[in-house]
Coordinates of C-alpha atoms in Angstrom, one line a residue:
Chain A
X1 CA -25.7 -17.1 10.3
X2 CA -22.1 -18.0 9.8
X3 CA -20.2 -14.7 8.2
X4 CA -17.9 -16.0 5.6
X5 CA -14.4 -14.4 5.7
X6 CA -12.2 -13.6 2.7
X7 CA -9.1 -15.4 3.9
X8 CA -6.5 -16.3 1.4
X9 CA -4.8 -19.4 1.0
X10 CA -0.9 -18.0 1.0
X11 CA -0.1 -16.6 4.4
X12 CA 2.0 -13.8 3.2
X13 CA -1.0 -12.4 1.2
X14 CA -2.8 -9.6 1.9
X15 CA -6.3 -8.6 0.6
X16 CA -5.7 -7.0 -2.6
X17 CA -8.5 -4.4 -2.0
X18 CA -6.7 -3.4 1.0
X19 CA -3.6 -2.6 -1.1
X20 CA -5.1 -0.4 -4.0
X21 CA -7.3 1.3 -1.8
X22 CA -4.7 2.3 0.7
X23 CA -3.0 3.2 -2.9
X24 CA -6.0 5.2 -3.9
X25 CA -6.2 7.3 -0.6
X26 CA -2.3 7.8 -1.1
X27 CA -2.1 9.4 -4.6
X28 CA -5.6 11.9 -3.5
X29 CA -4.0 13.3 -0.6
X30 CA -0.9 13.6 -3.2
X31 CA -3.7 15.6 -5.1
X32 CA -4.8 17.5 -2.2
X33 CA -1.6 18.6 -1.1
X34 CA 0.2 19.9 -4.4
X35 CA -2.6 20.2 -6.8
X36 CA 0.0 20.2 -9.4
X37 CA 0.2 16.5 -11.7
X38 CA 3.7 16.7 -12.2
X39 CA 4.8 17.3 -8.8
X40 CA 2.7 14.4 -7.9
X41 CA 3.9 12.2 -10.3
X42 CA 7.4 13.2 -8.8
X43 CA 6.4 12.8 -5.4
X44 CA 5.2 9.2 -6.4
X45 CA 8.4 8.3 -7.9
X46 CA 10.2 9.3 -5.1
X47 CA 8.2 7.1 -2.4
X48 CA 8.6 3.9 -5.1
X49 CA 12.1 4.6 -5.3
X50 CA 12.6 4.2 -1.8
X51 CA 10.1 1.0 -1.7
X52 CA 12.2 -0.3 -4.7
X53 CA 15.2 -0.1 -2.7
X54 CA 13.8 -2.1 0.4
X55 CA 11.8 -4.5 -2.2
X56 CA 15.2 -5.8 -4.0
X57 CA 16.2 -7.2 -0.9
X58 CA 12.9 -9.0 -0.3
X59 CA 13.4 -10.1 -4.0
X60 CA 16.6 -11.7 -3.8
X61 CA 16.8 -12.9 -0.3
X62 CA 12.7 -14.9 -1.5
X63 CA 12.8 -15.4 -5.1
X64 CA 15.8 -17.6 -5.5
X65 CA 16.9 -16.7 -8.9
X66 CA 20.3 -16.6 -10.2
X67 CA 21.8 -14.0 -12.1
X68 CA 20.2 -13.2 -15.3
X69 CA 22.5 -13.6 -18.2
X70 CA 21.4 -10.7 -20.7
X71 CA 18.6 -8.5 -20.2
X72 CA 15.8 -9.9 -22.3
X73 CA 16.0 -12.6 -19.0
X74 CA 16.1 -9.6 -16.8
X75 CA 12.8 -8.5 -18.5
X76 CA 11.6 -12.3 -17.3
X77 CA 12.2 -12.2 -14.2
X78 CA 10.7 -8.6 -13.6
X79 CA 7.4 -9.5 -15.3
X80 CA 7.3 -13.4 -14.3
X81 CA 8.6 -13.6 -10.8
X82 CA 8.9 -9.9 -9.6
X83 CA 5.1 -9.0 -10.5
X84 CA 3.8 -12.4 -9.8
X85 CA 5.0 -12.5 -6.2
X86 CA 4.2 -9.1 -5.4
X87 CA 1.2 -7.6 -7.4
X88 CA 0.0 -11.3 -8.3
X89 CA -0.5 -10.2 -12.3
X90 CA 1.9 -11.1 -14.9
X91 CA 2.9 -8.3 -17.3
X92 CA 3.1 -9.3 -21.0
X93 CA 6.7 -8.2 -22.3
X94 CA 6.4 -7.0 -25.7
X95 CA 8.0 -4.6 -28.3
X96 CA 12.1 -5.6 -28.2
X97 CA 14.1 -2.9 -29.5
X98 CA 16.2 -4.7 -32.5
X99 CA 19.5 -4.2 -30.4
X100 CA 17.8 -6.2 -27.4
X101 CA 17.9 -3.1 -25.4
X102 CA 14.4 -1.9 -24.9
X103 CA 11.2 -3.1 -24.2
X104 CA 7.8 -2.5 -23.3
X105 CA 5.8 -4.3 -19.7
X106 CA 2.1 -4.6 -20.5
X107 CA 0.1 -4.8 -17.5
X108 CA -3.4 -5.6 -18.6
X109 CA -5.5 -5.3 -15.5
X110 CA -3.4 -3.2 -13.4
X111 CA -4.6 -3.5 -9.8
X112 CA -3.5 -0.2 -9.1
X113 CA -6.1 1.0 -10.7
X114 CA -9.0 -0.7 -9.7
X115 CA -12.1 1.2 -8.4
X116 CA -10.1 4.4 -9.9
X117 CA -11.9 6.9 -11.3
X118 CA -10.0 9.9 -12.1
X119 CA -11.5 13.4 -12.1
X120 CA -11.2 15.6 -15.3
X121 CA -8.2 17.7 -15.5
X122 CA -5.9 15.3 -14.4
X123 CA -4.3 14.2 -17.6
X124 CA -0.4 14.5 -17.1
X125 CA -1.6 12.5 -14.0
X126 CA 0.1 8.9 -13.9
X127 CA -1.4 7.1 -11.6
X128 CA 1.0 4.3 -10.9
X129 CA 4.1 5.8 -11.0
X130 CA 4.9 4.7 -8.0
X131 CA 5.4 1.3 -9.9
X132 CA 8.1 3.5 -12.0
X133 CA 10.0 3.9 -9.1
X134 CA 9.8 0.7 -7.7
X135 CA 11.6 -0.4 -10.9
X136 CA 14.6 1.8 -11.0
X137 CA 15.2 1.7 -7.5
X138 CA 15.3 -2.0 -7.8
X139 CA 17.0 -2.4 -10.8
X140 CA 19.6 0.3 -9.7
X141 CA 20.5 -1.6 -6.6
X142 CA 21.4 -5.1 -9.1
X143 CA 22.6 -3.6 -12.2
X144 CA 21.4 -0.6 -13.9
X145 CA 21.8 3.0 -13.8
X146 CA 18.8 4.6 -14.6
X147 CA 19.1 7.9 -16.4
X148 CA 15.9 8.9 -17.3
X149 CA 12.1 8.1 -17.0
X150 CA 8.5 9.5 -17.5
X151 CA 5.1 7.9 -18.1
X152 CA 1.5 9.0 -18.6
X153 CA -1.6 7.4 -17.9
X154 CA -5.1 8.2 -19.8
X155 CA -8.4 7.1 -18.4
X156 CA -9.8 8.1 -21.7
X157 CA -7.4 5.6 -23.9
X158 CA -7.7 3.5 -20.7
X159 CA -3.9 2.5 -20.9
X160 CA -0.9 3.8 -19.5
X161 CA 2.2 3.8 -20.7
X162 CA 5.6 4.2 -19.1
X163 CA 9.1 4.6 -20.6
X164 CA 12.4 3.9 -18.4
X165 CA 15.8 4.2 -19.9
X166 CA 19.1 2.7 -18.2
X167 CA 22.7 3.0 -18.5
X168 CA 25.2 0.1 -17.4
X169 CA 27.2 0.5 -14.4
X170 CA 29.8 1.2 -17.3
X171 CA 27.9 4.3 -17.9
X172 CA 27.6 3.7 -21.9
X173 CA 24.1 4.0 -22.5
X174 CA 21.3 0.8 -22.8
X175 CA 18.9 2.8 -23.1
X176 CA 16.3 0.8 -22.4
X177 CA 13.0 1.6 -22.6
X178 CA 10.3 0.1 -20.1
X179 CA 6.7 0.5 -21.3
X180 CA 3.8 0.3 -19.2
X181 CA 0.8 -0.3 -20.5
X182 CA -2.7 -1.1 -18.4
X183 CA -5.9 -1.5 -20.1
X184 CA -9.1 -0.8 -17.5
X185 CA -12.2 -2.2 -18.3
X186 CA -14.3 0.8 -19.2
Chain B
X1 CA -3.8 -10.2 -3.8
X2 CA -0.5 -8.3 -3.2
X3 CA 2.1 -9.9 -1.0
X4 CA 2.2 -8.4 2.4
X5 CA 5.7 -6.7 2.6
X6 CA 4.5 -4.3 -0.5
X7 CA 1.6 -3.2 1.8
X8 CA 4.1 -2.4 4.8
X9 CA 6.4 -1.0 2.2
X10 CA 3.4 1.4 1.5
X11 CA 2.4 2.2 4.8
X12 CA 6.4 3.2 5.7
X13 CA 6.6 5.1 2.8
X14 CA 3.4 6.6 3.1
X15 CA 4.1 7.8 6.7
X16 CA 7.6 9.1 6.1
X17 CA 6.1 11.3 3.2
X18 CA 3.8 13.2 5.3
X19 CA 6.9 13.9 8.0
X20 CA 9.1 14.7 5.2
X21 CA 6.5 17.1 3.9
X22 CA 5.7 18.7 6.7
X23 CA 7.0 21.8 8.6
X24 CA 8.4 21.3 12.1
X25 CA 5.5 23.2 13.7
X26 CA 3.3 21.0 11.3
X27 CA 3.9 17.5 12.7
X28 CA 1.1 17.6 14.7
X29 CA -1.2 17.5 11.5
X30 CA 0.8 14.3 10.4
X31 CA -1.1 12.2 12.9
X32 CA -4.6 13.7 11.9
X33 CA -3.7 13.3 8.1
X34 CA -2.9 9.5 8.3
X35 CA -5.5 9.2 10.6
X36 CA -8.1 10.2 8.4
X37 CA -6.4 8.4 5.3
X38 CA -6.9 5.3 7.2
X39 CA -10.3 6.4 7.8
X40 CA -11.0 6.4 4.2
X41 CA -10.0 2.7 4.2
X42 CA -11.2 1.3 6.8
X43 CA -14.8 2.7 5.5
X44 CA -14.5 1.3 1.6
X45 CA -13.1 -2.0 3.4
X46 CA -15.8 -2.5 5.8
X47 CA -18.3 -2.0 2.7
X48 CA -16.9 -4.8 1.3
X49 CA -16.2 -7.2 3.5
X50 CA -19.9 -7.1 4.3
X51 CA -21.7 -7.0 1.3
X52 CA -22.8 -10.5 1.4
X53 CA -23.0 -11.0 4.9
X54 CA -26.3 -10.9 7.3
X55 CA -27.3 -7.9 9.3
X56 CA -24.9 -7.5 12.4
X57 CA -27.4 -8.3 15.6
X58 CA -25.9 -5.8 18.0
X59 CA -23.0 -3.7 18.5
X60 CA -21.1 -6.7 19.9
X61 CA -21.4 -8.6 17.2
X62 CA -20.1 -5.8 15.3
X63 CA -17.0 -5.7 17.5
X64 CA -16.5 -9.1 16.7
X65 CA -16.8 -9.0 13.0
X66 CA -13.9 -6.1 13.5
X67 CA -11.8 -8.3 15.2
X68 CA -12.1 -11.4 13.6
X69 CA -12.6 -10.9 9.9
X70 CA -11.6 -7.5 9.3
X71 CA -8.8 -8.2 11.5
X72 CA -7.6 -11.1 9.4
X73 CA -8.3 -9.7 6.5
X74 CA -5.8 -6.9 7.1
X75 CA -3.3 -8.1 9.6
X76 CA -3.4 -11.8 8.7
X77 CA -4.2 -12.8 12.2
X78 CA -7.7 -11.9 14.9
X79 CA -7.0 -9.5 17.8
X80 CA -6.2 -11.7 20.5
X81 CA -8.0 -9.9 23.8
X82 CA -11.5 -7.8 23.2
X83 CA -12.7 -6.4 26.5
X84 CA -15.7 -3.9 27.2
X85 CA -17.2 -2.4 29.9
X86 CA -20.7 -2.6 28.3
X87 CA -21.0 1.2 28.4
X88 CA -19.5 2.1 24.9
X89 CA -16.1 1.1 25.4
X90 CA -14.2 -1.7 23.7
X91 CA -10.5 -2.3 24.2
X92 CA -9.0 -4.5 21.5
X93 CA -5.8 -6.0 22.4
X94 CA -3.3 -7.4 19.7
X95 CA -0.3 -9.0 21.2
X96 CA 1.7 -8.9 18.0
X97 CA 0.2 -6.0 16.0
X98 CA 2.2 -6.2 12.3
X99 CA 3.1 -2.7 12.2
X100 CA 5.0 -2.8 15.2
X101 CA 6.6 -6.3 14.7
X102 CA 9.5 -4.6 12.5
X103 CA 10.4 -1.6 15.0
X104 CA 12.6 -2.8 18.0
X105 CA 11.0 -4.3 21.1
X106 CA 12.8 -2.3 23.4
X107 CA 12.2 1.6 24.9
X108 CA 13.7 3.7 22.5
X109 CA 11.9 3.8 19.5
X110 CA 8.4 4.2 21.6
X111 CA 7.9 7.6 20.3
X112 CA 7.3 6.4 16.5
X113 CA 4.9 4.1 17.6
X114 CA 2.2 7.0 17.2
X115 CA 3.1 7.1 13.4
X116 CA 2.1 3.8 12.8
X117 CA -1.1 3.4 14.3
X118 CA -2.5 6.5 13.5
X119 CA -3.5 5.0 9.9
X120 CA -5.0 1.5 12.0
X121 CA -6.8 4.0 13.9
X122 CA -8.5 5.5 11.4
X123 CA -9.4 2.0 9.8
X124 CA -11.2 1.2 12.7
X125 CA -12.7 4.3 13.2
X126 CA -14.2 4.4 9.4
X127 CA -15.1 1.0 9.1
X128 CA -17.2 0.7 12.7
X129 CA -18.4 4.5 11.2
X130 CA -19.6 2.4 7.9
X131 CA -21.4 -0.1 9.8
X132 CA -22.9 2.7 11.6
X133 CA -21.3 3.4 14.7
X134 CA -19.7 6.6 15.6
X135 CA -17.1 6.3 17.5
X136 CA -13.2 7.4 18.9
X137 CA -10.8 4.8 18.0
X138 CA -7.2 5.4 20.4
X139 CA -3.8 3.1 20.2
X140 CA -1.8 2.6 23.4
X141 CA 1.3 0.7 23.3
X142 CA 3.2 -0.6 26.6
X143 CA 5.8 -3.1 25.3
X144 CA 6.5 -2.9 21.8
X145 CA 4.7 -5.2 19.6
X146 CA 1.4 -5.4 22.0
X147 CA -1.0 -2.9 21.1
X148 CA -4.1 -1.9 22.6
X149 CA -6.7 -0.3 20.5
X150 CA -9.4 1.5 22.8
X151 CA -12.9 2.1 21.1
X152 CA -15.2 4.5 22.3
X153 CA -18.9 4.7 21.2
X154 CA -20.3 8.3 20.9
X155 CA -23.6 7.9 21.6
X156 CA -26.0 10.9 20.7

């Protein structure tokens, strides 16, 4: 009666399961101690902002990749490389703004998320916005100055979006708008 | 699968919210609140790690299936020294426990080491609670990245 064991291949992987649920009991002790969505959604922010800072430097000393050009291959290497090496999905980047400066990540199975049930009441809740976070601290520390960001997530719709806007370290204003959307299997 | 350093990333972050959080006179409650976060965990983990494995013959063998596959399912690596006195206590040793591998070797950072295994404590503690067996899971740590992870059975 040999058990089997769930080891991965890659070395530097971790169960996945171990990740979202240690995410999971995270965000309802959020819950427990403020009982208040938005302060919650600020609280995640915060603690992916300071995960984004770290996580550039694991990005650029791992990833070997150059300098991006313009920011549609910024976009890229966020959803090709950044997500691939450390969430193992790939978002789908989607809906360019006409001036290039805008544009929506679609995650479509969001591992965040998994085995996430969320109670009613909670719907100013966003559930990953750690992830939010993660992104602005990480683009901050390469190239962009974040001004401005807010998402929402909805069990109901069973997608999330989430909206980042940048300005250039010449301060005049990309605006660039990051959207997040998940879809859940209902 | 996420990559490893996003899971320390968490665990960091998670622990210095709770002390940022907290009141001075608070800190105490830190410990107990990661603890039991872990708890949480380790009790979802241990339900599925086993779901499609055979019934566990004895409380050894459950010791073992802690140490080897839970073990390397979470740290990447088995615990390298399990010792018991065949009366309810189990002492797992890890000479190169992954939360402690970042945090100088030497003396001076010993105090934090508390922080950082109260949430392996509590994985321990609810998985072997999952598989039913009650029990109180404590870290010690003499040189920094060795570990040792006593387990005592409460038996009713």
């Amino acid at each position: 009666m040999s058990r089997q064991s769930t080891r991965g291949g890659d070395p530097r992987k971790v169960n996945g399961e171990l990740f979202t649920l240690t995410y999971g009991a995270l965000v309802s002790q959020l819950l427990k101690d403020y009982e208040d969505d938005d302060e919650v959604n600020k609280q995640l922010e915060k603690m992916g902002y300071n995960i984004g800072v770290r996580l550039i430097e694991d990005f650029l000393a791992r990833s070997n990749t150059g300098r991006c050009n313009d920011f549609r291959e910024t976009a890229d290497v966020i959803a090709k490389v950044g997500f691939k090496m450390y969430l193992g999905i790939t978002p789908v980047v989607s809906n360019w703004s006409p001036a290039g400066d805008e544009f929506s990540l679609l995650i479509e199975n969001n591992p965040l998320t998994d085995f996430v049930e969320l109670p009613p009441g909670h719907s100013s809740l966003c559930f990953s916005n750690l992830l939010c976070g993660v992104l602005k601290a990480a683009l901050e520390m390469v190239r962009f100055l974040l001004y401005s960001s807010c998402s929402f997530f909805h069990l109901s719709f069973v997608c999330f979006l989430f909206h980042t806007a940048f300005v250039s370290p010449k301060f005049d204003v990309i605006s660039l708008l990051v959207d997040f959307g998940c879809c859940l299997l209902c | 699968m996420a990559d490893e350093v996003v899971f320390e990333y968490l665990h960091m972050e998670m622990i210095s919210y709770l002390y940022r959080t907290a009141e001075k006179i608070e800190q105490d409650h830190c410990i107990s609140k990661l603890e039991s976060l872990g708890f949480r965990v380790g009790q979802s983990l241990s339900e599925r790690f086993t779901k499609d494995s055979s019934r566990f013959k004895d409380e050894l063998d459950t010791m073992k299936f802690i140490c080897k596959d839970f073990w390397n399912s979470v740290y990447k690596k088995q615990v390298d020294n399990l010792r018991t006195n065949h009366q309810g206590v189990y002492v797992l040793q890890d000479n190169k426990f992954r939360f402690l591998t970042q945090i100088s070797s030497g003396k001076q950072y010993m105090d934090a080491a508390p922080k950082y295994l109260a949430f392996p404590c509590g994985m321990i503690r609810g998985a072997l609670s999952n598989l039913g067996i009650n029990c109180v899971v404590t870290a010690e740590v003499s040189a920094m990245p060795a570990c040792k992870f006593q387990i005592q059975i409460q038996r009713l």
